[in-house]
Amino acid sequence: MQRRGLLRAAATAAGTAGAAGLLGACRIRKADSASGIVRPQVRWRMATSWPHSLETIFGGAQTISRRVAELSEGHFQIEPYAAGELVPGLEVLDAVQNGSVECGHTASYYYVGKNPALAFGTSMPFGLTAQQQNAWLYEGGGNEALNRLYADFGVLSFPAGNTGAQLGGWFKRQLEGLQSLRGLKMRIPGLGGKVMASLGVNVQVLPGGEIYLALDRGAIDAAEWTGPYDDEKLGLQRAARFYYYPGWWEPGPTLAALVNQRAWRELPADYQAMFSTACYEANLSMLSRYDSLNGQALQRLIAGGTQLRAYDESILKAAQEASEQLYADTARTNQDFKTTYAGWQTFRDQVWAWNRINQLSYANFIYRQPN
């Protein structure tokens, strides 16, 4: 796939219209809708990286499916599949790229081995909060930048979920400073995993459905997933006792709907708009759900014996320094990363300066007050 030939279509689609297509799995027929509009009948499959049991994160895919069906009066149908039902959870991009499915729901940072700049599509260590990430994607040129990267794979990307700021993972043993990370086997993906590796951690990447068994059986010593609600669902509190915060590697991680670009070109324009609208809804509704559910789940975990711990300052400082070094090193060796990082960094500095005034000052005051 020639990259230059894809850039224009990708940039046009980014942040405005999501799409899917009419590949081999789809059948088209003409059907009259209740409104009298003649619409094609489209059937798609969506591979995801999530197990069915995590109804909030898998719910992002279900939101997209439900909304496009409603908007099209049932003529555009997307069937979401859990990780492993069609393809393994960490191979969603491959499936969308090769056209075995029309679309997918996943996290871009699972694919940094293909291009490290894809990490910007999910979250960067010590990077943007959920709202800042949305601002970058929708208004700061972020999704256009990501679709320039995804053009190499014949894929378009659309923000379609956010878990909000995450916690920092489960550990079988209490951490005693920076030295206690060395040799630790931990499940952590993306650039956060690379940072941990530079601090001496033996990093592993596992899909959500495999984390509990690996942690419970001692194949790994620690693991991060999302936050209290999903972690409780996975039963991680039964496999490890110590729960750390903050999740500095994912302060506002976006999940992505990926669409095969051939499918995008074949999809009617009104269906493209429907898909885009559905992704926008999934992005907002998932974040709202997690903010509503996580606090209650954390209290249940603590009541059940979970030991909540803050990361030692030495770990946070070392991780931040390692993150900045990783960005500089990667920018020197990867032009895509260098270009994306430059735009992202400019936006980050601007939004941080603003949020120090309008949000941090308020938070510093209000969170000191008694409940």
PDB file of N, CA and C in Angstrom, residues 166-200:
ATOM      1  N   GLN A 166      -5.724   6.115  34.876  1.00  0.00           N
ATOM      2  CA  GLN A 166      -5.706   4.766  35.434  1.00  0.00           C
ATOM      3  C   GLN A 166      -4.885   4.704  36.720  1.00  0.00           C
ATOM      4  N   LEU A 167      -5.051   3.596  37.420  1.00  0.00           N
ATOM      5  CA  LEU A 167      -4.186   3.333  38.562  1.00  0.00           C
ATOM      6  C   LEU A 167      -2.934   2.594  38.096  1.00  0.00           C
ATOM      7  N   GLY A 168      -2.001   2.407  39.032  1.00  0.00           N
ATOM      8  CA  GLY A 168      -0.654   2.000  38.656  1.00  0.00           C
ATOM      9  C   GLY A 168      -0.331   0.535  38.783  1.00  0.00           C
ATOM     10  N   GLY A 169      -1.340  -0.318  38.876  1.00  0.00           N
ATOM     11  CA  GLY A 169      -1.082  -1.741  38.787  1.00  0.00           C
ATOM     12  C   GLY A 169      -1.049  -2.477  40.109  1.00  0.00           C
ATOM     13  N   TRP A 170      -1.128  -3.801  40.005  1.00  0.00           N
ATOM     14  CA  TRP A 170      -1.180  -4.733  41.128  1.00  0.00           C
ATOM     15  C   TRP A 170       0.166  -5.413  41.304  1.00  0.00           C
ATOM     16  N   PHE A 171       0.619  -5.510  42.564  1.00  0.00           N
ATOM     17  CA  PHE A 171       1.914  -6.107  42.872  1.00  0.00           C
ATOM     18  C   PHE A 171       1.743  -7.131  43.984  1.00  0.00           C
ATOM     19  N   LYS A 172       2.400  -8.254  43.802  1.00  0.00           N
ATOM     20  CA  LYS A 172       2.338  -9.282  44.837  1.00  0.00           C
ATOM     21  C   LYS A 172       3.112  -8.878  46.082  1.00  0.00           C
ATOM     22  N   ARG A 173       4.142  -8.066  45.883  1.00  0.00           N
ATOM     23  CA  ARG A 173       4.954  -7.600  47.012  1.00  0.00           C
ATOM     24  C   ARG A 173       4.953  -6.077  47.046  1.00  0.00           C
ATOM     25  N   GLN A 174       5.054  -5.532  48.253  1.00  0.00           N
ATOM     26  CA  GLN A 174       5.127  -4.088  48.393  1.00  0.00           C
ATOM     27  C   GLN A 174       6.455  -3.581  47.850  1.00  0.00           C
ATOM     28  N   LEU A 175       6.396  -2.468  47.118  1.00  0.00           N
ATOM     29  CA  LEU A 175       7.606  -1.886  46.555  1.00  0.00           C
ATOM     30  C   LEU A 175       8.355  -1.108  47.627  1.00  0.00           C
ATOM     31  N   GLU A 176       9.664  -1.258  47.603  1.00  0.00           N
ATOM     32  CA  GLU A 176      10.527  -0.540  48.550  1.00  0.00           C
ATOM     33  C   GLU A 176      11.521   0.305  47.766  1.00  0.00           C
ATOM     34  N   GLY A 177      11.006   1.309  47.083  1.00  0.00           N
ATOM     35  CA  GLY A 177      11.873   2.191  46.320  1.00  0.00           C
ATOM     36  C   GLY A 177      12.191   1.659  44.937  1.00  0.00           C
ATOM     37  N   LEU A 178      12.994   2.427  44.238  1.00  0.00           N
ATOM     38  CA  LEU A 178      13.310   2.140  42.848  1.00  0.00           C
ATOM     39  C   LEU A 178      13.956   0.779  42.644  1.00  0.00           C
ATOM     40  N   GLN A 179      14.812   0.379  43.570  1.00  0.00           N
ATOM     41  CA  GLN A 179      15.550  -0.877  43.407  1.00  0.00           C
ATOM     42  C   GLN A 179      14.633  -2.100  43.400  1.00  0.00           C
ATOM     43  N   SER A 180      13.439  -1.979  43.979  1.00  0.00           N
ATOM     44  CA  SER A 180      12.547  -3.136  44.055  1.00  0.00           C
ATOM     45  C   SER A 180      11.896  -3.467  42.712  1.00  0.00           C
ATOM     46  N   LEU A 181      12.043  -2.591  41.722  1.00  0.00           N
ATOM     47  CA  LEU A 181      11.511  -2.873  40.393  1.00  0.00           C
ATOM     48  C   LEU A 181      12.403  -3.822  39.601  1.00  0.00           C
ATOM     49  N   ARG A 182      13.658  -3.867  39.950  1.00  0.00           N
ATOM     50  CA  ARG A 182      14.622  -4.625  39.138  1.00  0.00           C
ATOM     51  C   ARG A 182      14.327  -6.117  39.194  1.00  0.00           C
ATOM     52  N   GLY A 183      14.167  -6.693  38.012  1.00  0.00           N
ATOM     53  CA  GLY A 183      13.896  -8.120  37.908  1.00  0.00           C
ATOM     54  C   GLY A 183      12.436  -8.498  38.032  1.00  0.00           C
ATOM     55  N   LEU A 184      11.573  -7.520  38.318  1.00  0.00           N
ATOM     56  CA  LEU A 184      10.152  -7.782  38.483  1.00  0.00           C
ATOM     57  C   LEU A 184       9.538  -8.136  37.121  1.00  0.00           C
ATOM     58  N   LYS A 185       8.701  -9.158  37.074  1.00  0.00           N
ATOM     59  CA  LYS A 185       7.994  -9.531  35.853  1.00  0.00           C
ATOM     60  C   LYS A 185       6.626  -8.860  35.876  1.00  0.00           C
ATOM     61  N   MET A 186       6.389  -7.966  34.921  1.00  0.00           N
ATOM     62  CA  MET A 186       5.163  -7.166  34.952  1.00  0.00           C
ATOM     63  C   MET A 186       4.495  -7.102  33.593  1.00  0.00           C
ATOM     64  N   ARG A 187       3.192  -7.243  33.587  1.00  0.00           N
ATOM     65  CA  ARG A 187       2.400  -7.036  32.379  1.00  0.00           C
ATOM     66  C   ARG A 187       2.137  -5.539  32.252  1.00  0.00           C
ATOM     67  N   ILE A 188       2.705  -4.923  31.216  1.00  0.00           N
ATOM     68  CA  ILE A 188       2.468  -3.519  30.937  1.00  0.00           C
ATOM     69  C   ILE A 188       2.855  -3.243  29.484  1.00  0.00           C
ATOM     70  N   PRO A 189       1.925  -2.775  28.647  1.00  0.00           N
ATOM     71  CA  PRO A 189       2.212  -2.565  27.228  1.00  0.00           C
ATOM     72  C   PRO A 189       2.670  -1.148  26.917  1.00  0.00           C
ATOM     73  N   GLY A 190       2.882  -0.880  25.630  1.00  0.00           N
ATOM     74  CA  GLY A 190       3.143   0.460  25.143  1.00  0.00           C
ATOM     75  C   GLY A 190       4.471   1.027  25.603  1.00  0.00           C
ATOM     76  N   LEU A 191       4.570   2.348  25.518  1.00  0.00           N
ATOM     77  CA  LEU A 191       5.803   3.008  25.929  1.00  0.00           C
ATOM     78  C   LEU A 191       5.993   2.952  27.433  1.00  0.00           C
ATOM     79  N   GLY A 192       4.891   2.822  28.177  1.00  0.00           N
ATOM     80  CA  GLY A 192       5.029   2.622  29.623  1.00  0.00           C
ATOM     81  C   GLY A 192       5.827   1.369  29.911  1.00  0.00           C
ATOM     82  N   GLY A 193       5.612   0.334  29.101  1.00  0.00           N
ATOM     83  CA  GLY A 193       6.388  -0.885  29.245  1.00  0.00           C
ATOM     84  C   GLY A 193       7.854  -0.659  28.935  1.00  0.00           C
ATOM     85  N   LYS A 194       8.141   0.148  27.921  1.00  0.00           N
ATOM     86  CA  LYS A 194       9.534   0.438  27.587  1.00  0.00           C
ATOM     87  C   LYS A 194      10.218   1.219  28.708  1.00  0.00           C
ATOM     88  N   VAL A 195       9.466   2.136  29.318  1.00  0.00           N
ATOM     89  CA  VAL A 195      10.022   2.885  30.445  1.00  0.00           C
ATOM     90  C   VAL A 195      10.311   1.940  31.608  1.00  0.00           C
ATOM     91  N   MET A 196       9.359   1.091  31.935  1.00  0.00           N
ATOM     92  CA  MET A 196       9.568   0.127  33.007  1.00  0.00           C
ATOM     93  C   MET A 196      10.769  -0.777  32.706  1.00  0.00           C
ATOM     94  N   ALA A 197      10.899  -1.174  31.459  1.00  0.00           N
ATOM     95  CA  ALA A 197      12.040  -2.017  31.087  1.00  0.00           C
ATOM     96  C   ALA A 197      13.358  -1.297  31.340  1.00  0.00           C
ATOM     97  N   SER A 198      13.391   0.004  31.074  1.00  0.00           N
ATOM     98  CA  SER A 198      14.620   0.765  31.309  1.00  0.00           C
ATOM     99  C   SER A 198      14.939   0.884  32.800  1.00  0.00           C
ATOM    100  N   LEU A 199      13.910   0.664  33.654  1.00  0.00           N
ATOM    101  CA  LEU A 199      14.112   0.694  35.101  1.00  0.00           C
ATOM    102  C   LEU A 199      14.400  -0.691  35.670  1.00  0.00           C
ATOM    103  N   GLY A 200      14.529  -1.680  34.787  1.00  0.00           N
ATOM    104  CA  GLY A 200      14.915  -3.015  35.213  1.00  0.00           C
ATOM    105  C   GLY A 200      13.804  -4.034  35.277  1.00  0.00           C
TER     106      GLY A 200
END
